Amino acid sequence: MSTLEDADTSGSNLTPDEATRLLAQPLPDVPDARYAALQRQLRAAQLLEDRVRYIATARQLVDTGQGRPGGDVWIITYLNGEFTWGSSGKALEASDAFVTDTRLSLGVRAVVALRQTYFAAQGNDRAIVARMWSRADDLAAQALRQGGTVPASLPMDRLQVRAEIERMQGNTKATVATLRESIGVGRNAVQSAKTRSSGPRDPAVLEAYGRLDGSMGMLTYALVRDGRPQEAINVAQSNLALWHAGLISDGLGARWNYRLAASLNATQQYQPALAAAQLSDQMLQSAGVSAASHTGWLARQEVVRALIGLKRWQEADASYRSFLGSMPPDVLARTRASDWRLLALLAAKNGRMEEALEQAERIVRYRNRLYGSSHPLTQEAAGMRGLVRLLRGDVRLAMVDYEALFAATLDNPGGWLDLELRGVRGYVLGIAFDEFMRFVADKALKGEAVDPAMSDRALQIADRSSLGVTQRAITDSTARVLASTPALRALLDQEQTQRQAVAALVATLNTSLMEEDSLRRKAQSPEFKALPEAERKTVTERQQGVRDSIKTRQADAAAARAVLTTQREAIAKQFPAYADLVTPSTPKPDQLRQLLGTGESLLVVYPTDTATLVWLLGADGSKAFSAAKLTRADLGRRVTDLRALLDLGAAPAGREPTIPTAALYALYKDLLGQLEPALRNVHSLLVATDGPLASLPLAALVTQPPVPSTPPAWLVRQMAVTQLPSSSALQALRRVAQPAVAAKALMGFGDPLFNSATSPAAKAQPQATSLPSEATRYDAEWGFRYADMPPLPDTRTELLALASTLGANAQTDLFLGAQATRRAVLDANLLDRRVVAFATHGLLPGELPGISKPSLAMAATADARESPLLELDDVLGLRLNAQWVLLSACNTAAGEQGGAAMSGLVRGFFFAGARSVLATHWAVESSSAAALTSATFGRQAKGTATRAESLRQAQLAMADGGLGGGRWSHPFYWAPYALFGDPVR
């Protein structure tokens, strides 16, 4: 999905007109003059971005450069151009002759071998890639040991290909790390070329930048695979800014457009993704790029993905089929582009059911032979077949297949690691599950009985889908946990090694199966029957030998997977909290009900494109399920409208602060009306939802028709409301025994000083403060300054009031202003505090340049190397025994994206040992915030109420005027507080 870039050598001093005339000139017959003319024409073709002529000229230079000093470098130029813009299969096929040509320099042979390995890695045969990588890496090592002159690209090529091998092994973290190392090497190479250059358009500088651009392009895809698409978007947009400014060529601009599209598709921003992908596709076609090229497929792939995301099925089908139809004979390109999932899905969605079923059946049969029926990848294929059968109306058979998919994704959390990003984590999870949920919703909306087993599975899908939003960020942020837990690190290293061993055994088995298939076809051909008996006997014996080896290798692979399963069980048993965090199980409804206490019920709300599905599970064994006629889009619009009316802080100046009781009642009735009988005896409601509803304070819903001059029947009058990042979070919170209560009351961090230039330390040694690492680089390009964030002086008042309520010492237990640093949090002993409070800005992924994980903004320091952000990684490394973590002034529960992103931060605090997190849906008014939090914590500290009930009583006191004398009765003041986690323990 990424590439080793061709060198962008368009920086000669030719004008476009001169380049056009140069390409029109005939080549001289004299060899030396012909050689020189071809080099000039290559530059001219590059300047004009005439890719067809560029490839043809590079190929001629390969031939005319033979035996000339430095002439073998054109081999690399040609192979790069052919793969990138022409025929990827032809580039792969041509490579081997050059790798084995001992007349060429060792350095060139090493680079060509690395190129060949990369080309092959875009196909499916891992065994071949492994052999090629072994040879290429050995040649590269020899060339570097030998010394002397080697191609400048060799070090980066080696790192880029190593990253591809790591990608194929599923090691996304290692891939990102290797590419970052490659980018560092590339930047040094660009700087070195600049010091020796005659100017900024010097070809050597542009060649070095081309190689650097290749690593940055690969990094965008690696970041997407690692669950960090916003960071990939930042990288793509910053490079596109260079293109718009005319600083890089249209060829690179086209590539950054499809890279941006890939990142946008990963974040479900399909409309802008489609625009970027279509622009890229048009630019490439205008430049004569072949459909069999690397770039041709990557651009068209994002077009099709965006159209699928927009559910424009006919256009997606037409685009994909026309692309495959335009492709010249090229085994590698066609193998890569012919994704069986796409073929089956688009055929089914466009009414070609038999074609779709044939595609799915074929893959199920093959994977069953390769892996066995219980392997996650076989179950993935069965799930795709289930999707086709469901669309065909074969419900019974579809459910059999879906159960196999459920076994892989819902019942086997460890197996999640084995699934393909393109498969269950991509098309299958996003579409096969959507179709299942649509089927369940349609039955419920029609008033038809939904099989309990089916609604139970739908609830698990809702839970798994909500986890998927943050799971990659969580997994990526466990480095500090592992560093402090050597025994866990050792177990995980063993698991990863075993997973790679299983993959290697399967690759070998795959090769044997392909050989057996080839021999079987040969034995069935008329030509075989015409062979002499001795030759036929040799083939038959070979066929039997391969079949015997297949049995042996299947047994070896099964045994290796059994070891892998045992290792995963050991990790889950010895480190259950880590397993809950990284590979969470997806509990069934009966398991969830057993976790509930008296008076508690669990409400799960899951909006889809056609309806909103709602489950209510009670501690008494009750279970209710309904479907509301609210699509995700409908729900999003209504939530947005309600938030605009409730959030007075965002209201236009002069607007009367009315309370939208009618709209709040209408939403309650539409969403929960069918469940009213089951809600009557609920005292504590735990709500698990994502999407639009996660950004609305459900406590402010109105449960009865509004009556003039009568206080609204807020839901909070009837029950306490607690939120969960997902229903499975309840299992993680209540699995462990309740710890002893911490000895001390509070530790708080607030009113951080974002501009270190005003701190006493900075006055002693003034220097600019900026975010470190990636954010520093984006600072310069985007003009962001951390010091420009608005200060939060009112949070100081809130923390002082909270300290007074809890009897804490404000001097020793609060870190305010310049003291509220990330380092202060990391160095503090938080294990003995019942309440840990952060009164500062909450930052979402992508909200600031270079920030890919949810973070809390702490005080800046004079040391530019010290990050001012408390990131998810840091939170996971904390040790807490807190009943509460307060995120005040953070706006951390706000917005659909914010709710999803911040759920990762909430889960991080749970892992660190917190029992609950109190956050806000919008920026709150400071005086009322201090009053409400003090009242909440004061009630709970006295032991007279649970956390959820303490919050409820404080909210009711404010709504009814007992707290604040009626000044704060509008829900703007009391409703935004959201309690995440366990309401009791």
Tab-separated table of C-alpha atoms in Angstrom, residues 41-443:
chain	number	residue	atom	x	y	z
A	41	GLN	CA	15.227	13.266	-22.644
A	42	LEU	CA	14.686	11.453	-19.364
A	43	ARG	CA	14.851	14.785	-17.545
A	44	ALA	CA	12.520	16.313	-20.107
A	45	ALA	CA	9.965	13.505	-19.721
A	46	GLN	CA	10.175	13.887	-15.944
A	47	LEU	CA	9.671	17.645	-16.170
A	48	LEU	CA	6.596	17.188	-18.373
A	49	GLU	CA	5.468	14.257	-16.203
A	50	ASP	CA	5.106	12.142	-19.339
A	51	ARG	CA	5.212	8.801	-17.554
A	52	VAL	CA	5.022	6.609	-20.653
A	53	ARG	CA	7.994	8.345	-22.242
A	54	TYR	CA	9.851	8.395	-18.949
A	55	ILE	CA	9.638	4.614	-18.552
A	56	ALA	CA	10.595	3.959	-22.185
A	57	THR	CA	13.587	6.288	-21.957
A	58	ALA	CA	14.755	4.776	-18.673
A	59	ARG	CA	14.599	1.334	-20.261
A	60	GLN	CA	16.758	2.560	-23.167
A	61	LEU	CA	19.253	4.007	-20.696
A	62	VAL	CA	19.534	0.596	-19.035
A	63	ASP	CA	20.660	-0.871	-22.351
A	64	THR	CA	22.918	1.980	-23.490
A	65	GLY	CA	24.445	2.402	-20.031
A	66	GLN	CA	25.768	-1.152	-19.895
A	67	GLY	CA	29.522	-1.156	-19.329
A	68	ARG	CA	29.700	2.591	-18.802
A	69	PRO	CA	30.931	4.040	-15.497
A	70	GLY	CA	27.879	4.528	-13.304
A	71	GLY	CA	25.623	3.268	-16.076
A	72	ASP	CA	24.063	0.526	-13.986
A	73	VAL	CA	22.251	3.136	-11.847
A	74	TRP	CA	19.669	3.457	-14.659
A	75	ILE	CA	18.466	-0.034	-13.752
A	76	ILE	CA	17.160	1.351	-10.466
A	77	THR	CA	15.612	4.341	-12.235
A	78	TYR	CA	13.835	2.096	-14.724
A	79	LEU	CA	12.522	-0.416	-12.178
A	80	ASN	CA	11.210	2.379	-9.975
A	81	GLY	CA	9.466	4.077	-12.871
A	82	GLU	CA	8.038	0.848	-14.256
A	83	PHE	CA	6.623	-0.268	-10.921
A	84	THR	CA	5.304	3.135	-9.906
A	85	TRP	CA	3.824	4.374	-13.171
A	86	GLY	CA	3.833	1.446	-15.616
A	87	SER	CA	3.520	-2.290	-14.984
A	88	SER	CA	4.199	-3.480	-11.455
A	89	GLY	CA	4.347	-7.087	-12.642
A	90	LYS	CA	6.842	-6.260	-15.374
A	91	ALA	CA	9.067	-4.515	-12.817
A	92	LEU	CA	8.973	-7.584	-10.584
A	93	GLU	CA	9.686	-9.923	-13.467
A	94	ALA	CA	12.588	-7.822	-14.752
A	95	SER	CA	14.283	-7.553	-11.362
A	96	ASP	CA	15.612	-11.082	-11.061
A	97	ALA	CA	17.890	-10.882	-14.101
A	98	PHE	CA	19.574	-7.814	-12.635
A	99	VAL	CA	19.922	-9.283	-9.130
A	100	THR	CA	21.755	-12.323	-10.471
A	101	ASP	CA	23.938	-10.386	-12.936
A	102	THR	CA	27.366	-10.493	-11.282
A	103	ARG	CA	28.715	-7.975	-13.818
A	104	LEU	CA	26.804	-5.287	-11.949
A	105	SER	CA	28.154	-3.626	-8.817
A	106	LEU	CA	27.222	-5.256	-5.534
A	107	GLY	CA	25.516	-2.053	-4.357
A	108	VAL	CA	23.213	-1.881	-7.386
A	109	ARG	CA	22.378	-5.574	-7.109
A	110	ALA	CA	21.506	-5.037	-3.431
A	111	VAL	CA	19.200	-2.118	-4.214
A	112	VAL	CA	17.516	-4.048	-7.034
A	113	ALA	CA	17.034	-7.033	-4.703
A	114	LEU	CA	15.409	-4.741	-2.146
A	115	ARG	CA	13.175	-3.262	-4.840
A	116	GLN	CA	12.213	-6.752	-5.963
A	117	THR	CA	11.318	-7.726	-2.406
A	118	TYR	CA	9.134	-4.665	-2.065
A	119	PHE	CA	7.399	-5.362	-5.369
A	120	ALA	CA	6.707	-8.964	-4.352
A	121	ALA	CA	5.406	-7.840	-0.951
A	122	GLN	CA	2.450	-6.238	-2.741
A	123	GLY	CA	1.302	-9.745	-3.718
A	124	ASN	CA	0.118	-12.628	-1.564
A	125	ASP	CA	2.966	-15.146	-1.516
A	126	ARG	CA	4.695	-14.619	1.793
A	127	ALA	CA	7.060	-17.531	1.315
A	128	ILE	CA	8.508	-15.950	-1.839
A	129	VAL	CA	8.799	-12.586	-0.114
A	130	ALA	CA	10.631	-14.178	2.813
A	131	ARG	CA	13.167	-15.775	0.456
A	132	MET	CA	13.653	-12.533	-1.461
A	133	TRP	CA	14.087	-10.536	1.747
A	134	SER	CA	16.733	-12.950	2.994
A	135	ARG	CA	18.706	-12.560	-0.232
A	136	ALA	CA	18.239	-8.789	-0.431
A	137	ASP	CA	19.210	-8.172	3.171
A	138	ASP	CA	22.311	-10.326	2.760
A	139	LEU	CA	23.369	-8.435	-0.401
A	140	ALA	CA	22.781	-5.103	1.327
A	141	ALA	CA	24.882	-6.157	4.310
A	142	GLN	CA	27.690	-7.278	1.985
A	143	ALA	CA	27.593	-4.027	0.032
A	144	LEU	CA	27.769	-1.912	3.190
A	145	ARG	CA	30.591	-4.023	4.651
A	146	GLN	CA	32.532	-3.865	1.398
A	147	GLY	CA	32.647	-0.081	1.550
A	148	GLY	CA	33.330	2.083	-1.440
A	149	THR	CA	30.593	3.681	-3.498
A	150	VAL	CA	27.079	2.306	-3.055
A	151	PRO	CA	23.806	3.815	-4.297
A	152	ALA	CA	22.710	6.640	-2.032
A	153	SER	CA	19.298	5.045	-1.638
A	154	LEU	CA	20.574	1.772	-0.146
A	155	PRO	CA	20.172	2.584	3.590
A	156	MET	CA	16.641	3.943	3.119
A	157	ASP	CA	15.659	1.143	0.752
A	158	ARG	CA	16.696	-1.376	3.349
A	159	LEU	CA	14.659	0.305	6.085
A	160	GLN	CA	11.634	0.697	3.829
A	161	VAL	CA	11.635	-2.962	2.869
A	162	ARG	CA	12.171	-4.009	6.469
A	163	ALA	CA	9.074	-1.989	7.288
A	164	GLU	CA	7.155	-3.917	4.615
A	165	ILE	CA	8.243	-7.216	6.150
A	166	GLU	CA	7.096	-5.984	9.552
A	167	ARG	CA	3.781	-4.958	7.997
A	168	MET	CA	3.288	-8.435	6.567
A	169	GLN	CA	4.049	-9.885	9.998
A	170	GLY	CA	1.338	-7.684	11.512
A	171	ASN	CA	3.782	-5.757	13.698
A	172	THR	CA	2.368	-2.254	13.203
A	173	LYS	CA	4.374	-0.586	15.958
A	174	ALA	CA	7.650	-1.856	14.536
A	175	THR	CA	6.582	-0.705	11.073
A	176	VAL	CA	5.983	2.849	12.285
A	177	ALA	CA	9.264	2.883	14.209
A	178	THR	CA	11.260	1.627	11.229
A	179	LEU	CA	9.715	4.188	8.904
A	180	ARG	CA	10.434	6.975	11.359
A	181	GLU	CA	14.051	5.812	11.378
A	182	SER	CA	14.001	5.834	7.578
A	183	ILE	CA	12.608	9.383	7.571
A	184	GLY	CA	15.446	10.466	9.860
A	185	VAL	CA	17.985	8.979	7.438
A	186	GLY	CA	16.165	10.660	4.554
A	187	ARG	CA	16.202	14.085	6.160
A	188	ASN	CA	19.926	13.792	6.740
A	189	ALA	CA	20.403	12.782	3.103
A	190	VAL	CA	18.402	15.784	1.879
A	191	GLN	CA	20.421	18.136	4.072
A	192	SER	CA	23.671	16.582	2.877
A	193	ALA	CA	22.602	16.953	-0.753
A	194	LYS	CA	21.712	20.600	-0.164
A	195	THR	CA	25.168	21.373	1.212
A	196	ARG	CA	26.745	20.020	-1.978
A	197	SER	CA	24.150	21.371	-4.402
A	198	SER	CA	24.218	24.239	-6.852
A	199	GLY	CA	20.706	25.325	-5.847
A	200	PRO	CA	17.349	24.156	-4.490
A	201	ARG	CA	16.384	22.603	-7.848
A	202	ASP	CA	19.533	20.519	-8.070
A	203	PRO	CA	18.637	16.966	-9.246
A	204	ALA	CA	20.613	15.418	-6.386
A	205	VAL	CA	18.513	17.345	-3.868
A	206	LEU	CA	15.309	16.341	-5.574
A	207	GLU	CA	16.385	12.706	-5.740
A	208	ALA	CA	17.095	12.731	-2.008
A	209	TYR	CA	13.738	14.380	-1.357
A	210	GLY	CA	12.023	11.780	-3.528
A	211	ARG	CA	13.379	9.007	-1.334
A	212	LEU	CA	12.329	10.890	1.801
A	213	ASP	CA	8.869	11.388	0.323
A	214	GLY	CA	8.617	7.642	-0.213
A	215	SER	CA	9.166	6.923	3.464
A	216	MET	CA	6.685	9.614	4.485
A	217	GLY	CA	4.120	8.116	2.117
A	218	MET	CA	4.623	4.676	3.588
A	219	LEU	CA	4.300	6.177	7.058
A	220	THR	CA	0.796	7.479	6.334
A	221	TYR	CA	-0.427	3.955	5.593
A	222	ALA	CA	1.422	2.555	8.603
A	223	LEU	CA	-0.200	5.143	10.865
A	224	VAL	CA	-3.640	4.234	9.504
A	225	ARG	CA	-3.007	0.545	10.173
A	226	ASP	CA	-1.820	1.437	13.670
A	227	GLY	CA	-5.061	3.242	14.447
A	228	ARG	CA	-3.628	6.757	14.139
A	229	PRO	CA	-5.359	8.079	11.010
A	230	GLN	CA	-5.559	11.680	12.214
A	231	GLU	CA	-1.782	11.772	12.395
A	232	ALA	CA	-1.680	10.374	8.857
A	233	ILE	CA	-4.086	13.111	7.742
A	234	ASN	CA	-1.753	15.718	9.221
A	235	VAL	CA	1.221	14.289	7.319
A	236	ALA	CA	-0.712	14.186	4.036
A	237	GLN	CA	-2.144	17.675	4.379
A	238	SER	CA	1.232	19.224	5.165
A	239	ASN	CA	2.701	17.652	2.014
A	240	LEU	CA	-0.263	18.715	-0.084
A	241	ALA	CA	0.379	22.261	1.120
A	242	LEU	CA	3.820	21.956	-0.508
A	243	TRP	CA	2.180	20.774	-3.718
A	244	HIS	CA	-0.316	23.637	-3.754
A	245	ALA	CA	2.611	26.017	-3.274
A	246	GLY	CA	4.341	24.527	-6.326
A	247	LEU	CA	7.221	23.091	-4.313
A	248	ILE	CA	6.719	19.450	-5.350
A	249	SER	CA	5.655	17.930	-8.663
A	250	ASP	CA	2.157	16.993	-9.776
A	251	GLY	CA	3.208	13.341	-9.647
A	252	LEU	CA	3.922	13.589	-5.936
A	253	GLY	CA	0.850	15.774	-5.498
A	254	ALA	CA	-1.302	13.039	-7.031
A	255	ARG	CA	0.165	10.536	-4.647
A	256	TRP	CA	-0.406	12.708	-1.582
A	257	ASN	CA	-4.004	13.083	-2.682
A	258	TYR	CA	-4.632	9.332	-2.612
A	259	ARG	CA	-2.683	9.027	0.633
A	260	LEU	CA	-4.927	11.691	2.133
A	261	ALA	CA	-7.951	9.810	0.774
A	262	ALA	CA	-6.779	6.601	2.487
A	263	SER	CA	-6.482	8.434	5.801
A	264	LEU	CA	-9.867	10.137	5.402
A	265	ASN	CA	-11.542	6.845	4.497
A	266	ALA	CA	-10.100	5.362	7.680
A	267	THR	CA	-11.899	8.072	9.670
A	268	GLN	CA	-15.135	7.612	7.683
A	269	GLN	CA	-14.842	11.048	6.081
A	270	TYR	CA	-15.971	9.581	2.808
A	271	GLN	CA	-17.015	12.686	0.893
A	272	PRO	CA	-13.674	14.529	1.144
A	273	ALA	CA	-11.904	11.193	0.665
A	274	LEU	CA	-13.770	10.673	-2.596
A	275	ALA	CA	-12.852	14.153	-3.820
A	276	ALA	CA	-9.149	13.611	-3.041
A	277	ALA	CA	-9.083	10.115	-4.568
A	278	GLN	CA	-10.879	11.176	-7.749
A	279	LEU	CA	-8.515	14.113	-8.204
A	280	SER	CA	-5.559	11.759	-7.777
A	281	ASP	CA	-7.040	9.252	-10.232
A	282	GLN	CA	-7.672	11.970	-12.824
A	283	MET	CA	-4.147	13.389	-12.456
A	284	LEU	CA	-2.572	9.966	-12.856
A	285	GLN	CA	-4.660	9.051	-15.886
A	286	SER	CA	-3.832	12.382	-17.512
A	287	ALA	CA	-0.155	11.596	-17.028
A	288	GLY	CA	-0.575	8.264	-18.816
A	289	VAL	CA	-0.164	6.120	-15.715
A	290	SER	CA	-1.061	2.485	-16.346
A	291	ALA	CA	-3.842	0.648	-14.533
A	292	ALA	CA	-1.250	-2.040	-13.818
A	293	SER	CA	0.944	0.407	-11.907
A	294	HIS	CA	1.360	0.764	-8.185
A	295	THR	CA	-0.062	4.274	-8.168
A	296	GLY	CA	-2.942	3.443	-10.485
A	297	TRP	CA	-4.364	0.875	-8.073
A	298	LEU	CA	-3.798	2.900	-4.918
A	299	ALA	CA	-5.734	5.859	-6.292
A	300	ARG	CA	-8.609	3.791	-7.679
A	301	GLN	CA	-8.770	1.705	-4.500
A	302	GLU	CA	-9.567	4.805	-2.449
A	303	VAL	CA	-12.199	5.906	-4.979
A	304	VAL	CA	-13.975	2.567	-4.575
A	305	ARG	CA	-13.659	2.582	-0.778
A	306	ALA	CA	-15.102	6.077	-0.528
A	307	LEU	CA	-18.028	5.154	-2.800
A	308	ILE	CA	-18.701	2.086	-0.671
A	309	GLY	CA	-18.607	4.235	2.458
A	310	LEU	CA	-21.157	6.550	0.861
A	311	LYS	CA	-23.216	3.471	-0.133
A	312	ARG	CA	-23.107	4.471	-3.787
A	313	TRP	CA	-22.997	0.836	-4.783
A	314	GLN	CA	-23.556	1.148	-8.533
A	315	GLU	CA	-20.828	3.751	-8.906
A	316	ALA	CA	-18.432	1.700	-6.783
A	317	ASP	CA	-19.137	-1.375	-8.885
A	318	ALA	CA	-18.713	0.498	-12.173
A	319	SER	CA	-15.466	2.117	-11.021
A	320	TYR	CA	-13.974	-1.152	-9.826
A	321	ARG	CA	-15.035	-3.197	-12.836
A	322	SER	CA	-13.839	-0.582	-15.318
A	323	PHE	CA	-10.473	-0.446	-13.566
A	324	LEU	CA	-10.028	-4.216	-13.701
A	325	GLY	CA	-11.234	-4.220	-17.310
A	326	SER	CA	-8.668	-1.612	-18.330
A	327	MET	CA	-5.777	-3.490	-16.760
A	328	PRO	CA	-3.275	-5.009	-19.201
A	329	PRO	CA	-1.978	-8.547	-18.605
A	330	ASP	CA	-0.044	-8.276	-15.353
A	331	VAL	CA	-0.236	-11.089	-12.824
A	332	LEU	CA	1.027	-9.061	-9.861
A	333	ALA	CA	-1.211	-6.059	-10.511
A	334	ARG	CA	-4.298	-8.162	-11.120
A	335	THR	CA	-3.657	-10.374	-8.073
A	336	ARG	CA	-3.282	-7.301	-5.929
A	337	ALA	CA	-6.345	-5.475	-7.242
A	338	SER	CA	-8.676	-8.479	-7.429
A	339	ASP	CA	-9.857	-8.451	-3.828
A	340	TRP	CA	-12.380	-11.259	-3.423
A	341	ARG	CA	-14.213	-9.299	-0.720
A	342	LEU	CA	-14.788	-6.396	-3.064
A	343	LEU	CA	-15.830	-8.679	-5.889
A	344	ALA	CA	-18.331	-10.538	-3.717
A	345	LEU	CA	-19.668	-7.472	-1.944
A	346	LEU	CA	-20.183	-5.335	-5.045
A	347	ALA	CA	-21.704	-8.215	-6.979
A	348	ALA	CA	-24.192	-8.866	-4.153
A	349	LYS	CA	-25.056	-5.206	-3.668
A	350	ASN	CA	-25.723	-4.859	-7.382
A	351	GLY	CA	-27.951	-7.917	-7.684
A	352	ARG	CA	-25.444	-10.416	-9.139
A	353	MET	CA	-26.070	-12.926	-6.379
A	354	GLU	CA	-24.763	-16.062	-8.056
A	355	GLU	CA	-21.488	-14.354	-8.922
A	356	ALA	CA	-21.168	-13.083	-5.361
A	357	LEU	CA	-21.895	-16.480	-3.849
A	358	GLU	CA	-19.399	-18.217	-6.140
A	359	GLN	CA	-16.648	-15.807	-5.064
A	360	ALA	CA	-17.389	-16.302	-1.381
A	361	GLU	CA	-17.761	-20.101	-1.655
A	362	ARG	CA	-14.409	-20.405	-3.405
A	363	ILE	CA	-12.541	-18.550	-0.657
A	364	VAL	CA	-14.286	-20.481	2.121
A	365	ARG	CA	-13.248	-23.777	0.509
A	366	TYR	CA	-9.659	-22.652	0.029
A	367	ARG	CA	-9.225	-21.241	3.521
A	368	ASN	CA	-10.769	-24.320	5.025
A	369	ARG	CA	-8.123	-26.409	3.260
A	370	LEU	CA	-5.373	-24.017	4.300
A	371	TYR	CA	-6.280	-23.190	7.900
A	372	GLY	CA	-9.067	-25.498	8.965
A	373	SER	CA	-12.637	-24.541	9.778
A	374	SER	CA	-11.956	-23.057	13.233
A	375	HIS	CA	-9.275	-20.568	12.195
A	376	PRO	CA	-10.285	-16.872	12.380
A	377	LEU	CA	-9.441	-16.291	8.712
A	378	THR	CA	-11.691	-19.173	7.630
A	379	GLN	CA	-14.392	-17.769	9.878
A	380	GLU	CA	-13.885	-14.367	8.266
A	381	ALA	CA	-14.533	-15.883	4.833
A	382	ALA	CA	-17.618	-17.638	6.172
A	383	GLY	CA	-18.852	-14.288	7.449
A	384	MET	CA	-18.507	-12.772	3.995
A	385	ARG	CA	-20.468	-15.682	2.565
A	386	GLY	CA	-23.062	-15.078	5.291
A	387	LEU	CA	-23.394	-11.488	4.096
A	388	VAL	CA	-24.075	-12.672	0.556
A	389	ARG	CA	-26.580	-15.267	1.756
A	390	LEU	CA	-28.355	-12.677	3.882
A	391	LEU	CA	-28.694	-10.356	0.899
A	392	ARG	CA	-30.002	-13.314	-1.116
A	393	GLY	CA	-32.653	-13.964	1.523
A	394	ASP	CA	-31.141	-17.277	2.695
A	395	VAL	CA	-31.494	-16.328	6.350
A	396	ARG	CA	-31.014	-19.775	7.880
A	397	LEU	CA	-27.758	-20.506	6.043
A	398	ALA	CA	-26.617	-16.919	6.531
A	399	MET	CA	-26.949	-17.262	10.290
A	400	VAL	CA	-24.828	-20.420	10.267
A	401	ASP	CA	-22.057	-18.457	8.540
A	402	TYR	CA	-22.499	-15.451	10.770
A	403	GLU	CA	-22.052	-17.646	13.822
A	404	ALA	CA	-18.607	-18.572	12.490
A	405	LEU	CA	-17.787	-14.881	12.115
A	406	PHE	CA	-19.092	-14.192	15.621
A	407	ALA	CA	-16.847	-16.939	16.968
A	408	ALA	CA	-13.815	-15.162	15.477
A	409	THR	CA	-14.704	-11.618	16.470
A	410	LEU	CA	-16.933	-11.771	19.543
A	411	ASP	CA	-16.090	-15.002	21.355
A	412	ASN	CA	-12.333	-15.078	20.773
A	413	PRO	CA	-10.658	-11.792	21.731
A	414	GLY	CA	-7.171	-13.231	21.209
A	415	GLY	CA	-8.088	-14.304	17.707
A	416	TRP	CA	-8.749	-10.663	16.868
A	417	LEU	CA	-4.984	-10.296	16.496
A	418	ASP	CA	-4.984	-12.866	13.676
A	419	LEU	CA	-7.548	-11.140	11.510
A	420	GLU	CA	-6.663	-9.193	8.405
A	421	LEU	CA	-6.941	-5.414	8.456
A	422	ARG	CA	-8.519	-5.589	5.007
A	423	GLY	CA	-10.894	-8.276	6.146
A	424	VAL	CA	-12.797	-8.480	9.403
A	425	ARG	CA	-11.308	-5.212	10.614
A	426	GLY	CA	-12.233	-3.558	7.336
A	427	TYR	CA	-14.856	-4.657	4.832
A	428	VAL	CA	-16.310	-7.558	6.806
A	429	LEU	CA	-16.655	-5.853	10.174
A	430	GLY	CA	-17.843	-2.617	8.641
A	431	ILE	CA	-20.311	-4.086	6.158
A	432	ALA	CA	-21.196	-7.681	7.059
A	433	PHE	CA	-21.983	-6.601	10.610
A	434	ASP	CA	-23.885	-3.559	9.342
A	435	GLU	CA	-26.048	-5.826	7.193
A	436	PHE	CA	-26.710	-8.101	10.152
A	437	MET	CA	-27.720	-5.128	12.292
A	438	ARG	CA	-29.921	-3.781	9.492
A	439	PHE	CA	-31.682	-7.147	9.255
A	440	VAL	CA	-32.318	-7.211	13.015
A	441	ALA	CA	-33.508	-3.577	12.975
A	442	ASP	CA	-35.870	-4.166	10.053
A	443	LYS	CA	-37.538	-7.086	11.813
